């Protein structure tokens, strides 16, 4: 067999396509996130109440916001969303922004106090601060990008304010010490804190992605097991137990019924698999999770939908359907999921895939369940709708294709009467019905 060119060419082409495709998808989606970054949502909060200085009302917070917005005109990587502190907390708590830059209420007062004359009993003036809020629940890499952008903007604002303070200080008659000049050159302290904390057993905000990946893989593997077990029970496949082989008598049935049997079996197995996944992760591994009943229902539904979708591809395309299911549910799904690298940092084609690829929808729903108190607008509603649409599409496509195959007589194993008609010459009377093969004529043996 190794001398047959067809064996090498066919196997080599499949291996070449798979290796090339996986490399392009996996590495291509993550190789340059900063270069592909577009419109990463970050909240910008100005709580500064201002201060009266020199006979006029001064609000340095507005100056900082204006400077950040002006700098962002030529850089579309960050989508600065100017909102109130209350709205920023809501968006952080729903995963709508990856972080925030907060200007405190006393910002103007503390900045101007650096150059104001201070009586001896008061000591040193309070240092002005800006606060950067992170959001690991929305994705660790996206949160890191948001934090870096906010810190860069805060330090740029500090440098700009420092130039103005040094000009004011130089206009005073009393020269400032060198240490004071250095302090005025960069007056603002930047504090970084977690805007929406996650539990210590949440994989730093990645537990939703790993849980979603487990559910998708369970759905695919479950579909493979169901497909092979149904074919074995119908006598279409052998079962090997070490050196022994067993085959059941062939039971002729339609493709539609075969698909229906597989789907029914998949629904039952999804209850078992979904339950065990939750028991393993939450019960044994003590993963941080709440709304356990809803999490169980979501897990079962996800495995069932992915499994039914895989069975549909198997029924429609046969053996290549297994490869197609791997590409759809893994190869294209993982890099476009937005779970590690945010969708805003993906190349254009992957952003398109993210709109309908199942892993992203599943991950968003799990983030809502695990981190955002199961809020509907935090991704849970979108996930349920996506699963419903996928289920309906799989059912319609699967049964339509298998029904078409049945109508055209494209049976997986020809029926005995069809074989006899094809083999007998014209005018020859039909012979008595015979078994499909010698294996079918004998009981199943090991």
Short mmCIF file of C-alpha atoms in Angstrom, two decimals:
data_model
loop_
_atom_site.label_atom_id
_atom_site.label_comp_id
_atom_site.label_asym_id
_atom_site.label_seq_id
_atom_site.Cartn_x
_atom_site.Cartn_y
_atom_site.Cartn_z
CA UNK A 1 0.00 0.00 0.00
CA UNK A 2 2.88 2.36 0.70
CA UNK A 3 3.79 2.18 -3.00
CA UNK A 4 0.42 3.63 -4.01
CA UNK A 5 0.73 7.34 -4.94
CA UNK A 6 -2.98 7.93 -4.28
CA UNK A 7 -2.55 7.04 -0.61
CA UNK A 8 0.32 9.51 -0.15
CA UNK A 9 -1.28 12.29 -2.19
CA UNK A 10 -4.70 12.08 -0.53
CA UNK A 11 -3.35 11.85 3.00
CA UNK A 12 -0.73 14.51 2.32
CA UNK A 13 -3.26 16.99 0.98
CA UNK A 14 -5.49 16.61 4.04
CA UNK A 15 -2.53 16.97 6.42
CA UNK A 16 -1.23 20.00 4.51
CA UNK A 17 -4.59 21.79 4.54
CA UNK A 18 -5.16 21.12 8.23
CA UNK A 19 -1.70 22.24 9.36
CA UNK A 20 -1.74 25.35 7.18
CA UNK A 21 -5.26 26.31 8.17
CA UNK A 22 -4.72 25.89 11.89
CA UNK A 23 -1.46 27.86 11.76
CA UNK A 24 -3.02 30.73 9.81
CA UNK A 25 -6.08 30.91 12.06
CA UNK A 26 -4.49 30.44 15.47
CA UNK A 27 -1.37 32.55 14.96
CA UNK A 28 -2.93 34.98 12.49
CA UNK A 29 -5.58 36.06 14.94
CA UNK A 30 -3.15 36.74 17.79
CA UNK A 31 0.19 37.63 16.23
CA UNK A 32 -0.20 41.44 16.35
CA UNK A 33 -2.98 42.52 18.74
CA UNK A 34 -1.58 46.00 19.33
CA UNK A 35 -1.22 46.69 15.63
CA UNK A 36 -4.80 45.54 14.99
CA UNK A 37 -6.27 47.40 17.98
CA UNK A 38 -9.28 49.51 17.01
CA UNK A 39 -11.91 51.17 19.23
CA UNK A 40 -11.14 49.43 22.51
CA UNK A 41 -13.84 50.86 24.85
CA UNK A 42 -12.43 52.69 27.89
CA UNK A 43 -14.47 54.93 30.19
CA UNK A 44 -13.28 58.46 30.95
CA UNK A 45 -14.76 59.96 34.11
CA UNK A 46 -14.43 63.60 35.14
CA UNK A 47 -15.66 64.05 38.71
CA UNK A 48 -13.65 67.25 39.23
CA UNK A 49 -15.74 69.97 40.86
CA UNK A 50 -13.18 72.70 40.02
CA UNK A 51 -11.74 75.49 42.15
CA UNK A 52 -11.93 79.29 42.25
CA UNK A 53 -8.47 80.72 41.53
CA UNK A 54 -7.41 84.23 40.49
CA UNK A 55 -10.96 85.46 40.31
CA UNK A 56 -12.15 82.70 37.94
CA UNK A 57 -13.47 79.16 38.18
CA UNK A 58 -10.88 76.62 37.07
CA UNK A 59 -11.67 73.00 36.17
CA UNK A 60 -8.49 71.15 35.32
CA UNK A 61 -10.42 67.88 34.91
CA UNK A 62 -12.10 69.28 31.80
CA UNK A 63 -8.67 70.28 30.52
CA UNK A 64 -7.41 66.71 30.98
CA UNK A 65 -10.47 65.26 29.18
CA UNK A 66 -10.07 67.72 26.32
CA UNK A 67 -6.38 66.84 25.99
CA UNK A 68 -7.10 63.10 25.87
CA UNK A 69 -9.82 63.54 23.26
CA UNK A 70 -7.59 65.74 21.12
CA UNK A 71 -4.75 63.20 21.27
CA UNK A 72 -7.19 60.42 20.30
CA UNK A 73 -8.23 62.18 17.08
CA UNK A 74 -5.26 60.73 15.22
CA UNK A 75 -5.29 57.39 17.06
CA UNK A 76 -8.36 55.17 16.69
CA UNK A 77 -7.06 52.39 18.93
CA UNK A 78 -8.99 53.54 22.02
CA UNK A 79 -12.66 54.51 22.17
CA UNK A 80 -12.76 56.98 25.08
CA UNK A 81 -16.31 57.08 26.45
CA UNK A 82 -16.90 60.17 28.62
CA UNK A 83 -19.42 59.12 31.27
CA UNK A 84 -20.26 59.71 34.91
CA UNK A 85 -18.71 57.58 37.65
CA UNK A 86 -22.01 55.78 38.20
CA UNK A 87 -22.32 54.91 34.51
CA UNK A 88 -18.67 53.82 34.39
CA UNK A 89 -19.28 51.38 37.25
CA UNK A 90 -22.30 49.98 35.41
CA UNK A 91 -20.34 49.44 32.22
CA UNK A 92 -17.47 47.85 34.13
CA UNK A 93 -19.99 45.57 35.85
CA UNK A 94 -21.42 44.42 32.50
CA UNK A 95 -18.19 44.03 30.55
CA UNK A 96 -19.01 46.94 28.23
CA UNK A 97 -15.65 48.66 28.88
CA UNK A 98 -12.22 47.18 29.57
CA UNK A 99 -11.22 49.86 32.06
CA UNK A 100 -11.60 53.48 33.09
CA UNK A 101 -9.62 56.62 33.89
CA UNK A 102 -11.17 58.54 36.79
CA UNK A 103 -10.46 62.20 37.63
CA UNK A 104 -11.36 62.76 41.31
CA UNK A 105 -13.57 65.49 42.71
CA UNK A 106 -10.71 67.49 44.28
CA UNK A 107 -8.35 67.28 41.32
CA UNK A 108 -8.26 71.02 40.53
CA UNK A 109 -7.94 71.92 44.20
CA UNK A 110 -4.98 69.62 44.78
CA UNK A 111 -3.16 70.73 41.61
CA UNK A 112 -3.50 74.44 42.30
CA UNK A 113 -2.55 73.84 45.94
CA UNK A 114 0.95 72.81 44.85
CA UNK A 115 1.87 76.40 43.90
CA UNK A 116 -0.28 78.22 46.47
CA UNK A 117 1.56 79.67 49.51
CA UNK A 118 1.21 77.24 52.43
CA UNK A 119 1.28 78.34 56.06
CA UNK A 120 3.83 76.45 58.13
CA UNK A 121 1.34 74.54 60.31
CA UNK A 122 -0.37 72.99 57.27
CA UNK A 123 2.77 71.19 56.05
CA UNK A 124 2.96 69.76 52.52
CA UNK A 125 -0.08 70.08 50.21
CA UNK A 126 -2.04 67.00 49.16
CA UNK A 127 -0.76 65.31 46.01
CA UNK A 128 -3.17 65.27 43.02
CA UNK A 129 -4.12 61.79 41.83
CA UNK A 130 -5.71 60.07 38.84
CA UNK A 131 -7.16 56.57 39.17
CA UNK A 132 -6.95 53.86 36.51
CA UNK A 133 -9.55 51.10 36.87
CA UNK A 134 -8.98 47.68 35.30
CA UNK A 135 -11.54 45.00 34.38
CA UNK A 136 -10.06 41.49 34.21
CA UNK A 137 -13.55 40.00 33.97
CA UNK A 138 -13.80 41.43 30.44
CA UNK A 139 -10.51 39.76 29.42
CA UNK A 140 -7.03 39.99 30.87
CA UNK A 141 -5.28 41.19 27.69
CA UNK A 142 -7.99 43.74 26.92
CA UNK A 143 -7.87 44.97 30.51
CA UNK A 144 -4.09 45.27 30.28
CA UNK A 145 -4.32 47.25 27.04
CA UNK A 146 -6.91 49.53 28.59
CA UNK A 147 -4.76 50.05 31.68
CA UNK A 148 -1.69 50.90 29.61
CA UNK A 149 -3.63 53.40 27.49
CA UNK A 150 -5.17 55.04 30.56
CA UNK A 151 -1.83 55.28 32.36
CA UNK A 152 -0.19 56.76 29.26
CA UNK A 153 -2.94 59.37 29.02
CA UNK A 154 -2.68 60.15 32.74
CA UNK A 155 1.10 60.65 32.61
CA UNK A 156 0.76 62.83 29.51
CA UNK A 157 -1.80 64.98 31.35
CA UNK A 158 0.55 65.17 34.34
CA UNK A 159 3.41 66.36 32.15
CA UNK A 160 1.21 69.02 30.54
CA UNK A 161 0.03 70.29 33.92
CA UNK A 162 3.61 70.22 35.15
CA UNK A 163 4.73 72.66 32.44
CA UNK A 164 2.01 75.10 33.49
CA UNK A 165 2.87 74.77 37.18
CA UNK A 166 6.56 75.40 36.50
CA UNK A 167 5.65 78.58 34.60
CA UNK A 168 3.56 79.77 37.54
CA UNK A 169 6.32 78.93 40.00
CA UNK A 170 8.97 80.75 37.96
CA UNK A 171 6.82 83.89 38.04
CA UNK A 172 6.99 83.94 41.84
CA UNK A 173 9.75 85.92 43.53
CA UNK A 174 10.93 83.09 45.77
CA UNK A 175 12.85 80.43 43.80
CA UNK A 176 11.84 76.84 44.37
CA UNK A 177 14.26 74.13 45.51
CA UNK A 178 15.29 71.55 42.94
CA UNK A 179 13.24 68.82 44.63
CA UNK A 180 10.13 71.00 44.47
CA UNK A 181 10.72 71.71 40.79
CA UNK A 182 10.99 68.01 40.05
CA UNK A 183 7.74 67.41 41.90
CA UNK A 184 5.98 70.13 39.92
CA UNK A 185 7.30 68.75 36.61
CA UNK A 186 5.28 65.54 37.16
CA UNK A 187 2.74 66.43 39.83
CA UNK A 188 0.07 63.76 39.41
CA UNK A 189 0.20 60.35 41.10
CA UNK A 190 -1.43 57.58 39.02
CA UNK A 191 -3.12 54.83 41.03
CA UNK A 192 -4.13 51.53 39.41
CA UNK A 193 -6.90 49.49 40.99
CA UNK A 194 -9.38 46.80 39.98
CA UNK A 195 -12.64 48.34 38.82
CA UNK A 196 -14.58 45.05 38.89
CA UNK A 197 -12.83 42.42 41.03
CA UNK A 198 -13.12 38.72 40.23
CA UNK A 199 -12.63 35.84 42.64
CA UNK A 200 -9.24 34.34 43.35
CA UNK A 201 -10.36 31.06 41.75
CA UNK A 202 -11.48 32.59 38.45
CA UNK A 203 -8.22 32.08 36.49
CA UNK A 204 -7.72 35.87 36.51
CA UNK A 205 -10.84 36.34 34.41
CA UNK A 206 -10.19 33.40 32.06
CA UNK A 207 -12.30 30.73 33.77
CA UNK A 208 -15.26 31.61 31.52
CA UNK A 209 -13.18 30.93 28.41
CA UNK A 210 -11.81 27.61 29.68
CA UNK A 211 -15.27 26.51 30.80
CA UNK A 212 -16.73 27.47 27.40
CA UNK A 213 -13.97 25.58 25.60
CA UNK A 214 -14.70 22.48 27.68
CA UNK A 215 -18.40 22.67 26.76
CA UNK A 216 -17.69 23.03 23.03
CA UNK A 217 -15.16 20.19 23.03
CA UNK A 218 -17.58 17.99 24.99
CA UNK A 219 -20.27 18.68 22.39
CA UNK A 220 -17.93 17.73 19.53
CA UNK A 221 -16.55 14.61 21.23
CA UNK A 222 -20.04 13.59 22.30
CA UNK A 223 -21.23 13.87 18.71
CA UNK A 224 -18.34 11.69 17.53
CA UNK A 225 -19.15 9.05 20.13
CA UNK A 226 -22.86 9.14 19.29
CA UNK A 227 -22.19 8.93 15.56
CA UNK A 228 -19.95 5.88 15.89
CA UNK A 229 -22.18 4.12 18.42
CA UNK A 230 -25.30 4.57 16.30
CA UNK A 231 -23.48 3.24 13.22
CA UNK A 232 -22.21 0.30 15.27
CA UNK A 233 -25.70 -0.50 16.57
CA UNK A 234 -27.05 -0.38 12.99
CA UNK A 235 -24.34 -2.77 11.82
CA UNK A 236 -22.59 -0.20 9.63
CA UNK A 237 -19.32 -0.34 11.61
CA UNK A 238 -17.29 -3.00 13.35
CA UNK A 239 -16.36 -2.74 17.00
CA UNK A 240 -12.84 -3.80 17.91
CA UNK A 241 -11.98 -5.03 21.42
CA UNK A 242 -8.24 -5.57 21.29
CA UNK A 243 -7.66 -8.43 18.83
CA UNK A 244 -11.38 -9.28 18.65
CA UNK A 245 -13.92 -7.77 16.28
CA UNK A 246 -17.68 -7.68 16.59
CA UNK A 247 -20.34 -6.57 14.14
CA UNK A 248 -24.08 -6.36 14.61
CA UNK A 249 -26.46 -7.43 11.81
CA UNK A 250 -27.18 -4.61 9.39
CA UNK A 251 -30.44 -2.78 10.06
CA UNK A 252 -31.49 -0.79 7.03
CA UNK A 253 -32.99 2.58 7.90
CA UNK A 254 -33.23 6.01 6.34
CA UNK A 255 -30.71 8.79 6.81
CA UNK A 256 -33.41 10.96 8.40
CA UNK A 257 -34.12 8.34 11.05
CA UNK A 258 -30.42 7.78 11.67
CA UNK A 259 -29.91 11.51 12.26
CA UNK A 260 -32.98 11.67 14.52
CA UNK A 261 -31.66 8.74 16.59
CA UNK A 262 -28.29 10.44 16.98
CA UNK A 263 -29.84 13.75 18.01
CA UNK A 264 -32.08 12.10 20.60
CA UNK A 265 -29.10 10.25 22.03
CA UNK A 266 -27.07 13.48 22.05
CA UNK A 267 -29.77 15.28 24.05
CA UNK A 268 -29.65 12.60 26.71
CA UNK A 269 -25.87 12.55 26.89
CA UNK A 270 -25.68 16.35 27.11
CA UNK A 271 -27.51 16.19 30.45
CA UNK A 272 -24.91 13.77 31.79
CA UNK A 273 -21.92 15.62 30.36
CA UNK A 274 -23.12 19.09 31.38
CA UNK A 275 -23.78 17.90 34.93
CA UNK A 276 -20.36 16.28 35.24
CA UNK A 277 -18.58 19.36 33.87
CA UNK A 278 -20.17 21.52 36.57
CA UNK A 279 -19.47 18.93 39.28
CA UNK A 280 -15.82 18.72 38.23
CA UNK A 281 -15.18 22.47 37.95
CA UNK A 282 -17.32 23.87 40.76
CA UNK A 283 -17.62 20.90 43.10
CA UNK A 284 -14.14 19.39 42.86
CA UNK A 285 -11.92 22.24 41.63
CA UNK A 286 -13.82 24.90 43.62
CA UNK A 287 -14.04 27.33 40.71
CA UNK A 288 -15.73 30.61 41.64
CA UNK A 289 -19.30 30.42 40.35
CA UNK A 290 -22.80 31.52 41.29
CA UNK A 291 -26.29 30.86 39.88
CA UNK A 292 -25.46 27.17 39.76
CA UNK A 293 -28.87 26.10 38.46
CA UNK A 294 -28.69 28.49 35.53
CA UNK A 295 -25.07 27.50 34.93
CA UNK A 296 -26.13 23.84 34.74
CA UNK A 297 -28.92 24.60 32.25
CA UNK A 298 -26.55 26.70 30.16
CA UNK A 299 -23.91 23.95 30.16
CA UNK A 300 -26.38 21.26 29.08
CA UNK A 301 -27.84 23.47 26.34
CA UNK A 302 -24.41 24.39 24.98
CA UNK A 303 -23.24 20.78 24.74
CA UNK A 304 -26.53 19.75 23.13
CA UNK A 305 -26.46 22.49 20.48
CA UNK A 306 -22.80 21.93 19.59
CA UNK A 307 -23.38 18.16 19.47
CA UNK A 308 -26.45 18.45 17.26
CA UNK A 309 -24.61 20.87 14.99
CA UNK A 310 -21.72 18.41 14.66
CA UNK A 311 -24.08 15.50 13.94
CA UNK A 312 -25.66 17.59 11.19
CA UNK A 313 -22.27 18.12 9.55
CA UNK A 314 -21.50 14.40 9.84
CA UNK A 315 -24.82 13.47 8.22
CA UNK A 316 -24.51 16.02 5.42
CA UNK A 317 -20.85 15.59 4.49
CA UNK A 318 -19.90 12.17 5.84
CA UNK A 319 -16.30 11.67 6.94
CA UNK A 320 -15.19 15.18 5.83
CA UNK A 321 -17.90 16.51 8.15
CA UNK A 322 -15.73 15.58 11.13
CA UNK A 323 -12.92 17.77 9.81
CA UNK A 324 -15.39 20.52 9.00
CA UNK A 325 -16.80 20.42 12.54
CA UNK A 326 -13.28 20.74 13.95
CA UNK A 327 -12.63 23.78 11.78
CA UNK A 328 -15.95 25.46 12.64
CA UNK A 329 -16.02 24.75 16.37
CA UNK A 330 -12.29 24.94 17.15
CA UNK A 331 -9.99 26.27 14.43
CA UNK A 332 -12.07 29.35 13.57
CA UNK A 333 -13.78 29.67 16.94
CA UNK A 334 -10.85 29.92 19.37
CA UNK A 335 -8.95 32.85 17.77
CA UNK A 336 -12.19 34.79 17.15
CA UNK A 337 -13.68 34.17 20.60
CA UNK A 338 -12.40 37.43 22.10
CA UNK A 339 -11.62 35.49 25.28
CA UNK A 340 -7.86 36.06 25.36
CA UNK A 341 -7.23 38.77 22.76
CA UNK A 342 -10.23 41.16 22.65
CA UNK A 343 -12.28 41.36 19.47
CA UNK A 344 -11.16 44.99 19.07
CA UNK A 345 -7.55 43.75 18.70
CA UNK A 346 -8.28 41.12 16.04
CA UNK A 347 -7.74 41.48 12.28
CA UNK A 348 -10.80 42.36 10.21
CA UNK A 349 -11.71 38.82 9.05
CA UNK A 350 -11.65 37.52 12.61
CA UNK A 351 -13.96 40.31 13.75
CA UNK A 352 -16.43 39.11 11.13
CA UNK A 353 -16.09 35.53 12.39
CA UNK A 354 -16.66 36.72 15.96
CA UNK A 355 -20.15 37.87 15.06
CA UNK A 356 -21.42 34.32 14.57
CA UNK A 357 -18.74 31.85 15.74
CA UNK A 358 -20.22 29.85 18.65
CA UNK A 359 -17.32 30.01 21.09
CA UNK A 360 -17.52 33.79 21.42
CA UNK A 361 -21.24 33.71 22.14
CA UNK A 362 -20.79 30.88 24.67
CA UNK A 363 -17.94 32.73 26.41
CA UNK A 364 -19.90 35.98 26.67
CA UNK A 365 -22.81 34.14 28.26
CA UNK A 366 -20.51 32.44 30.77
CA UNK A 367 -18.88 35.76 31.67
CA UNK A 368 -22.32 37.03 32.55
CA UNK A 369 -23.01 33.96 34.68
CA UNK A 370 -19.62 33.82 36.40
CA UNK A 371 -18.63 37.49 36.76
CA UNK A 372 -21.61 39.77 36.12
CA UNK A 373 -24.38 38.29 38.29
CA UNK A 374 -26.15 36.72 35.28
CA UNK A 375 -27.24 40.10 33.91
CA UNK A 376 -29.12 39.68 30.65
CA UNK A 377 -27.43 42.62 28.90
CA UNK A 378 -23.96 41.44 29.92
CA UNK A 379 -23.94 38.84 27.13
CA UNK A 380 -26.38 36.24 28.45
CA UNK A 381 -29.31 37.19 26.22
CA UNK A 382 -27.10 37.26 23.14
CA UNK A 383 -25.76 33.81 24.00
CA UNK A 384 -29.22 32.24 24.41
CA UNK A 385 -30.45 33.81 21.18
CA UNK A 386 -27.36 32.61 19.30
CA UNK A 387 -27.84 29.06 20.61
CA UNK A 388 -31.50 29.10 19.59
CA UNK A 389 -30.68 30.29 16.08
CA UNK A 390 -27.90 27.70 15.75
CA UNK A 391 -30.20 24.89 16.91
CA UNK A 392 -32.95 25.78 14.45
CA UNK A 393 -30.44 26.15 11.60
CA UNK A 394 -28.87 22.75 12.40
CA UNK A 395 -32.24 21.01 12.51
CA UNK A 396 -33.47 22.54 9.26
CA UNK A 397 -30.23 21.94 7.40
CA UNK A 398 -29.67 18.42 8.73
CA UNK A 399 -33.12 17.05 8.05
CA UNK A 400 -33.41 18.84 4.70
CA UNK A 401 -30.15 17.32 3.41
CA UNK A 402 -30.81 13.81 4.74
CA UNK A 403 -34.35 13.87 3.36
CA UNK A 404 -32.95 14.86 -0.04
CA UNK A 405 -30.46 11.98 0.10
CA UNK A 406 -33.27 9.54 0.99
CA UNK A 407 -35.52 10.75 -1.83
CA UNK A 408 -32.75 10.24 -4.37
CA UNK A 409 -32.05 6.74 -3.08
CA UNK A 410 -28.58 7.58 -1.80
CA UNK A 411 -28.64 5.01 0.98
CA UNK A 412 -25.56 4.46 3.08
CA UNK A 413 -25.74 0.69 2.43
CA UNK A 414 -27.83 -0.46 -0.57
CA UNK A 415 -30.87 -2.56 0.28
CA UNK A 416 -30.84 -6.25 -0.79
CA UNK A 417 -33.59 -5.77 -3.40
CA UNK A 418 -31.72 -2.82 -4.94
CA UNK A 419 -28.52 -4.88 -5.15
CA UNK A 420 -30.36 -7.80 -6.79
CA UNK A 421 -32.00 -5.57 -9.39
CA UNK A 422 -28.69 -3.96 -10.23
CA UNK A 423 -26.86 -7.31 -10.53
CA UNK A 424 -29.54 -9.34 -12.43
CA UNK A 425 -29.63 -9.09 -16.26
CA UNK A 426 -32.74 -7.82 -17.98
CA UNK A 427 -35.54 -10.40 -18.09
CA UNK A 428 -34.02 -12.60 -15.38
CA UNK A 429 -36.49 -13.46 -12.63
CA UNK A 430 -35.67 -12.13 -9.20
CA UNK A 431 -33.90 -14.52 -6.89
CA UNK A 432 -34.99 -15.04 -3.31
CA UNK A 433 -33.87 -12.36 -0.90
CA UNK A 434 -30.35 -12.94 0.33
CA UNK A 435 -28.40 -11.28 3.10
CA UNK A 436 -26.34 -8.21 2.36
CA UNK A 437 -23.05 -9.98 2.95
CA UNK A 438 -21.65 -13.11 4.53
CA UNK A 439 -21.23 -11.14 7.73
CA UNK A 440 -24.91 -10.22 7.73
CA UNK A 441 -25.97 -13.85 7.27
CA UNK A 442 -24.36 -14.99 10.52
CA UNK A 443 -24.97 -13.87 14.06
CA UNK A 444 -22.64 -11.28 15.53
CA UNK A 445 -19.55 -13.05 16.80
CA UNK A 446 -16.30 -12.05 18.29
#
